[in-house]
Amino acid sequence: MTNVGATLTYFIHTGWVRNLSTSTLAFDISQFFPSLNHHFLCLILKKASLDSNIVQFFSSYLVNRKTQYIWNNFSSHFVNINVGVGQELALSPILSALYLAPFLHILEKCLKSLNLQISLLFFVDDSLLITQQNSFVTSNAHLFYSYNVVFNLLTKFGPHIEYSKTEVFHFSRAHGTFNPPPLNLSPLGSLTLSPKPSWHYLGFIFNRKLSFHNYIDFYANKAISTIKCMKILGNSTRGLNPCQKQLLYRCCAIPIALYGFQL
């Protein structure tokens, strides 16, 4: 996640060097892991020229699976499962990345053919469309058309976009009143989006000038609260000894205080 945040931050700064504002449209793929089609995934593995034994293994692992629901003394009939890879399985991140590879390849070609100046950032099902323009009206136009391409292409692949988690945010160093126009996605069945003062993405808190003041306040307070809660685990005469407290501090407090500090 830190790499995604650092990449986005670097992208924004490079735009400012060229006097361009950066606009982002974040969307979430609904039920991503449970909606992956098994037969399509096996075709992707075969198209990737993987060893036939590997393709056959995954075909055996995925296709013709069945499940049964049990509640107290009730047991349902076995039901065929043609979609889904368990979100907690070790192979799920690898399978999902392979599943998205042809989607991203086709999407990039479609955006390029339409002359849409869009960059893509994906972190599993958390997706980001990025454009850099001189005008927010132009940025909204590029985001609207690219979102339309993503929506139609993603539908053909099986997963769907969760509209309620779609957000737009603009980064600008402009002084004075900052009031970018809303992004109207209602023709595509989504919402009309207005940028908020701050934007939460992958645990990071962004504002339009990348000052990170709210971000630092949030994680500093969270780290302090963690340290205060650790006091109930023991004192100098009983409970945890100093070495254990030091280990607890290094394992629990420091990772919170330093989360995403690379940004």
Tab-separated table of C-alpha atoms in Angstrom:
chain	number	residue	atom	x	y	z
A	1	MET	CA	0.000	0.000	0.000
A	2	THR	CA	2.851	2.361	0.805
A	3	ASN	CA	4.224	1.952	-2.723
A	4	VAL	CA	0.846	2.947	-4.184
A	5	GLY	CA	0.661	6.031	-1.956
A	6	ALA	CA	4.252	7.025	-2.711
A	7	THR	CA	3.667	6.580	-6.453
A	8	LEU	CA	0.574	8.782	-6.323
A	9	THR	CA	2.408	11.460	-4.322
A	10	TYR	CA	5.315	11.474	-6.775
A	11	PHE	CA	2.876	11.667	-9.699
A	12	ILE	CA	1.173	14.721	-8.175
A	13	HIS	CA	4.473	16.535	-7.607
A	14	THR	CA	5.657	15.865	-11.160
A	15	GLY	CA	2.400	17.401	-12.394
A	16	TRP	CA	2.928	20.508	-10.301
A	17	VAL	CA	6.384	20.930	-11.839
A	18	ARG	CA	4.604	21.207	-15.221
A	19	ASN	CA	1.928	23.532	-13.755
A	20	LEU	CA	-0.726	20.827	-14.045
A	21	SER	CA	-3.320	19.879	-11.432
A	22	THR	CA	-3.934	16.212	-10.730
A	23	SER	CA	-7.437	14.742	-10.552
A	24	THR	CA	-8.239	11.244	-9.332
A	25	LEU	CA	-11.290	9.001	-9.497
A	26	ALA	CA	-11.211	6.132	-7.001
A	27	PHE	CA	-13.577	3.186	-7.365
A	28	ASP	CA	-13.931	-0.171	-5.681
A	29	ILE	CA	-14.652	-3.488	-7.396
A	30	SER	CA	-17.565	-5.043	-5.523
A	31	GLN	CA	-17.053	-8.587	-4.209
A	32	PHE	CA	-13.878	-8.913	-6.268
A	33	PHE	CA	-12.543	-12.252	-5.040
A	34	PRO	CA	-15.955	-14.010	-4.928
A	35	SER	CA	-16.861	-12.860	-8.462
A	36	LEU	CA	-13.896	-14.217	-10.457
A	37	ASN	CA	-15.090	-16.670	-13.101
A	38	HIS	CA	-13.315	-20.042	-12.885
A	39	HIS	CA	-13.525	-20.995	-16.562
A	40	PHE	CA	-12.330	-17.570	-17.687
A	41	LEU	CA	-9.450	-17.693	-15.199
A	42	CYS	CA	-8.345	-21.065	-16.582
A	43	LEU	CA	-8.413	-19.636	-20.118
A	44	ILE	CA	-6.210	-16.759	-18.937
A	45	LEU	CA	-3.719	-19.181	-17.405
A	46	LYS	CA	-3.618	-21.145	-20.653
A	47	LYS	CA	-3.227	-17.961	-22.710
A	48	ALA	CA	-0.315	-16.908	-20.473
A	49	SER	CA	1.593	-19.964	-21.784
A	50	LEU	CA	2.037	-21.470	-18.333
A	51	ASP	CA	3.100	-25.088	-18.057
A	52	SER	CA	0.255	-27.442	-18.903
A	53	ASN	CA	0.606	-29.172	-15.524
A	54	ILE	CA	0.058	-25.839	-13.742
A	55	VAL	CA	-2.995	-25.047	-15.867
A	56	GLN	CA	-4.381	-28.520	-15.232
A	57	PHE	CA	-3.767	-28.149	-11.494
A	58	PHE	CA	-5.707	-24.888	-11.286
A	59	SER	CA	-8.460	-26.297	-13.495
A	60	SER	CA	-8.807	-29.198	-11.111
A	61	TYR	CA	-8.606	-26.841	-8.143
A	62	LEU	CA	-11.242	-24.385	-9.392
A	63	VAL	CA	-13.651	-25.934	-11.892
A	64	ASN	CA	-16.601	-28.119	-10.842
A	65	ARG	CA	-16.395	-27.049	-7.205
A	66	LYS	CA	-19.376	-27.438	-4.906
A	67	THR	CA	-20.358	-26.065	-1.537
A	68	GLN	CA	-22.888	-26.831	1.170
A	69	TYR	CA	-24.440	-24.531	3.767
A	70	ILE	CA	-24.839	-25.841	7.316
A	71	TRP	CA	-26.758	-24.048	10.079
A	72	ASN	CA	-27.148	-25.921	13.386
A	73	ASN	CA	-28.876	-29.181	12.389
A	74	PHE	CA	-29.827	-27.981	8.902
A	75	SER	CA	-27.736	-28.964	5.879
A	76	SER	CA	-28.487	-27.727	2.383
A	77	HIS	CA	-27.962	-29.559	-0.883
A	78	PHE	CA	-24.607	-29.219	-2.605
A	79	VAL	CA	-24.498	-26.204	-4.900
A	80	ASN	CA	-22.197	-25.766	-7.900
A	81	ILE	CA	-19.722	-22.866	-7.657
A	82	ASN	CA	-18.466	-21.443	-10.945
A	83	VAL	CA	-17.103	-18.196	-9.545
A	84	GLY	CA	-14.937	-17.003	-6.701
A	85	VAL	CA	-11.547	-17.578	-5.119
A	86	GLY	CA	-11.449	-17.436	-1.347
A	87	GLN	CA	-10.264	-14.055	-0.124
A	88	GLU	CA	-8.233	-15.619	2.680
A	89	LEU	CA	-6.526	-18.238	0.493
A	90	ALA	CA	-2.803	-17.890	-0.146
A	91	LEU	CA	-3.288	-18.227	-3.915
A	92	SER	CA	-6.008	-15.575	-4.168
A	93	PRO	CA	-3.726	-12.527	-4.671
A	94	ILE	CA	-1.809	-14.345	-7.418
A	95	LEU	CA	-4.954	-15.549	-9.174
A	96	SER	CA	-6.594	-12.128	-8.948
A	97	ALA	CA	-3.493	-10.443	-10.426
A	98	LEU	CA	-3.501	-12.891	-13.330
A	99	TYR	CA	-7.229	-12.286	-13.800
A	100	LEU	CA	-6.750	-8.506	-13.991
A	101	ALA	CA	-3.744	-8.624	-16.334
A	102	PRO	CA	-5.706	-8.947	-19.619
A	103	PHE	CA	-8.295	-6.452	-18.340
A	104	LEU	CA	-5.599	-3.826	-17.736
A	105	HIS	CA	-3.970	-4.569	-21.086
A	106	ILE	CA	-7.242	-4.095	-23.001
A	107	LEU	CA	-8.189	-1.066	-20.894
A	108	GLU	CA	-4.901	0.689	-21.610
A	109	LYS	CA	-5.311	0.118	-25.360
A	110	CYS	CA	-8.911	1.411	-25.274
A	111	LEU	CA	-7.972	4.574	-23.396
A	112	LYS	CA	-5.084	5.218	-25.746
A	113	SER	CA	-7.268	4.741	-28.841
A	114	LEU	CA	-9.760	7.277	-27.436
A	115	ASN	CA	-6.927	9.741	-26.698
A	116	LEU	CA	-7.843	9.820	-23.013
A	117	GLN	CA	-4.893	10.978	-20.918
A	118	ILE	CA	-5.394	8.604	-18.013
A	119	SER	CA	-2.975	6.749	-15.752
A	120	LEU	CA	-4.024	3.695	-13.759
A	121	LEU	CA	-3.190	2.550	-10.239
A	122	PHE	CA	-4.593	-0.717	-8.914
A	123	PHE	CA	-4.198	-2.241	-5.457
A	124	VAL	CA	-6.230	-5.466	-5.734
A	125	ASP	CA	-9.834	-4.178	-5.842
A	126	ASP	CA	-9.001	-0.558	-4.928
A	127	SER	CA	-8.635	1.184	-8.274
A	128	LEU	CA	-7.603	4.677	-9.276
A	129	LEU	CA	-7.915	6.693	-12.480
A	130	ILE	CA	-5.541	9.673	-12.641
A	131	THR	CA	-5.381	12.572	-15.081
A	132	GLN	CA	-3.355	15.792	-15.160
A	133	GLN	CA	-4.814	18.835	-16.909
A	134	ASN	CA	-4.853	22.635	-16.798
A	135	SER	CA	-8.618	22.709	-16.206
A	136	PHE	CA	-10.803	20.691	-13.830
A	137	VAL	CA	-13.564	20.720	-16.453
A	138	THR	CA	-11.208	18.915	-18.831
A	139	SER	CA	-10.135	16.565	-16.039
A	140	ASN	CA	-13.767	15.665	-15.294
A	141	ALA	CA	-14.371	14.942	-18.983
A	142	HIS	CA	-11.396	12.560	-19.155
A	143	LEU	CA	-12.446	10.855	-15.921
A	144	PHE	CA	-16.054	10.500	-17.094
A	145	TYR	CA	-15.213	8.831	-20.404
A	146	SER	CA	-12.513	6.600	-18.929
A	147	TYR	CA	-14.884	5.530	-16.132
A	148	ASN	CA	-17.415	4.592	-18.816
A	149	VAL	CA	-14.802	2.427	-20.558
A	150	VAL	CA	-13.819	0.788	-17.267
A	151	PHE	CA	-17.449	0.101	-16.335
A	152	ASN	CA	-18.327	-1.598	-19.641
A	153	LEU	CA	-15.113	-3.578	-19.867
A	154	LEU	CA	-15.240	-4.701	-16.249
A	155	THR	CA	-18.826	-5.904	-16.695
A	156	LYS	CA	-17.663	-8.200	-19.502
A	157	PHE	CA	-15.012	-9.639	-17.190
A	158	GLY	CA	-17.559	-10.430	-14.469
A	159	PRO	CA	-16.935	-8.046	-11.528
A	160	HIS	CA	-18.921	-4.857	-10.955
A	161	ILE	CA	-18.133	-1.431	-9.516
A	162	GLU	CA	-19.513	-0.548	-6.086
A	163	TYR	CA	-20.978	2.901	-6.749
A	164	SER	CA	-21.175	3.987	-3.110
A	165	LYS	CA	-17.367	3.877	-2.765
A	166	THR	CA	-16.597	5.926	-5.877
A	167	GLU	CA	-14.831	9.214	-5.029
A	168	VAL	CA	-13.288	12.104	-6.925
A	169	PHE	CA	-10.499	14.303	-5.586
A	170	HIS	CA	-8.413	17.117	-7.048
A	171	PHE	CA	-4.884	18.147	-6.054
A	172	SER	CA	-3.981	21.788	-6.569
A	173	ARG	CA	-1.611	24.378	-5.098
A	174	ALA	CA	-3.903	27.241	-6.092
A	175	HIS	CA	-4.426	29.941	-3.466
A	176	GLY	CA	-7.737	31.480	-2.511
A	177	THR	CA	-11.148	29.913	-3.057
A	178	PHE	CA	-10.979	26.345	-4.304
A	179	ASN	CA	-14.287	25.108	-5.700
A	180	PRO	CA	-13.856	22.555	-8.524
A	181	PRO	CA	-17.011	21.471	-10.395
A	182	PRO	CA	-18.686	18.196	-9.373
A	183	LEU	CA	-18.251	15.106	-11.527
A	184	ASN	CA	-21.637	13.929	-12.811
A	185	LEU	CA	-21.591	10.146	-13.279
A	186	SER	CA	-25.385	9.742	-13.174
A	187	PRO	CA	-25.616	8.984	-16.933
A	188	LEU	CA	-23.531	5.889	-16.162
A	189	GLY	CA	-25.798	4.849	-13.310
A	190	SER	CA	-23.492	6.166	-10.602
A	191	LEU	CA	-23.608	9.306	-8.456
A	192	THR	CA	-22.781	12.975	-8.854
A	193	LEU	CA	-19.491	13.333	-6.988
A	194	SER	CA	-18.233	16.469	-5.238
A	195	PRO	CA	-14.666	16.596	-3.840
A	196	LYS	CA	-14.378	16.657	-0.046
A	197	PRO	CA	-11.792	18.719	1.910
A	198	SER	CA	-9.775	15.565	2.576
A	199	TRP	CA	-9.590	12.142	0.987
A	200	HIS	CA	-8.978	8.800	2.734
A	201	TYR	CA	-7.289	6.265	0.456
A	202	LEU	CA	-5.592	3.012	1.552
A	203	GLY	CA	-5.175	4.371	5.077
A	204	PHE	CA	-3.636	7.655	3.882
A	205	ILE	CA	-5.279	11.040	4.392
A	206	PHE	CA	-4.711	13.467	1.523
A	207	ASN	CA	-5.625	17.121	1.147
A	208	ARG	CA	-5.383	19.079	-2.073
A	209	LYS	CA	-1.976	20.628	-1.247
A	210	LEU	CA	-0.366	17.454	0.126
A	211	SER	CA	0.441	19.075	3.457
A	212	PHE	CA	-0.326	15.829	5.386
A	213	HIS	CA	-1.215	17.773	8.559
A	214	ASN	CA	-4.417	15.779	9.195
A	215	TYR	CA	-2.608	12.583	8.330
A	216	ILE	CA	0.156	13.178	10.886
A	217	ASP	CA	-2.335	14.263	13.582
A	218	PHE	CA	-4.438	11.143	13.051
A	219	TYR	CA	-1.603	8.610	13.324
A	220	ALA	CA	0.184	10.493	16.111
A	221	ASN	CA	-3.005	10.419	18.211
A	222	LYS	CA	-3.562	6.777	17.323
A	223	ALA	CA	-0.023	5.874	18.422
A	224	ILE	CA	-0.411	7.813	21.682
A	225	SER	CA	-3.739	6.072	22.371
A	226	THR	CA	-2.069	2.718	21.759
A	227	ILE	CA	0.685	3.533	24.253
A	228	LYS	CA	-1.861	4.614	26.885
A	229	CYS	CA	-3.799	1.373	26.403
A	230	MET	CA	-0.592	-0.620	26.874
A	231	LYS	CA	-0.324	0.705	30.453
A	232	ILE	CA	-3.189	-1.515	31.594
A	233	LEU	CA	-1.127	-4.600	30.758
A	234	GLY	CA	1.197	-4.106	33.727
A	235	ASN	CA	3.305	-1.743	35.837
A	236	SER	CA	6.822	-1.751	37.314
A	237	THR	CA	5.972	-4.256	40.086
A	238	ARG	CA	3.716	-6.748	38.326
A	239	GLY	CA	2.552	-7.716	34.853
A	240	LEU	CA	4.874	-7.098	31.918
A	241	ASN	CA	8.580	-6.582	32.541
A	242	PRO	CA	10.479	-3.703	30.838
A	243	CYS	CA	11.804	-5.932	28.030
A	244	GLN	CA	8.294	-7.095	27.185
A	245	LYS	CA	7.012	-3.515	27.234
A	246	GLN	CA	9.791	-2.444	24.892
A	247	LEU	CA	8.945	-5.299	22.514
A	248	LEU	CA	5.251	-4.393	22.649
A	249	TYR	CA	6.056	-0.736	21.948
A	250	ARG	CA	8.234	-1.591	18.952
A	251	CYS	CA	5.683	-4.035	17.531
A	252	CYS	CA	2.493	-2.010	18.128
A	253	ALA	CA	3.225	1.692	18.559
A	254	ILE	CA	6.072	2.399	16.147
A	255	PRO	CA	4.397	0.797	13.059
A	256	ILE	CA	1.343	3.028	13.658
A	257	ALA	CA	3.390	6.200	14.150
A	258	LEU	CA	5.510	5.538	11.047
A	259	TYR	CA	2.778	4.195	8.748
A	260	GLY	CA	3.297	5.642	5.289
A	261	PHE	CA	6.052	8.022	6.404
A	262	GLN	CA	7.661	7.591	2.942
A	263	LEU	CA	4.906	9.805	1.550
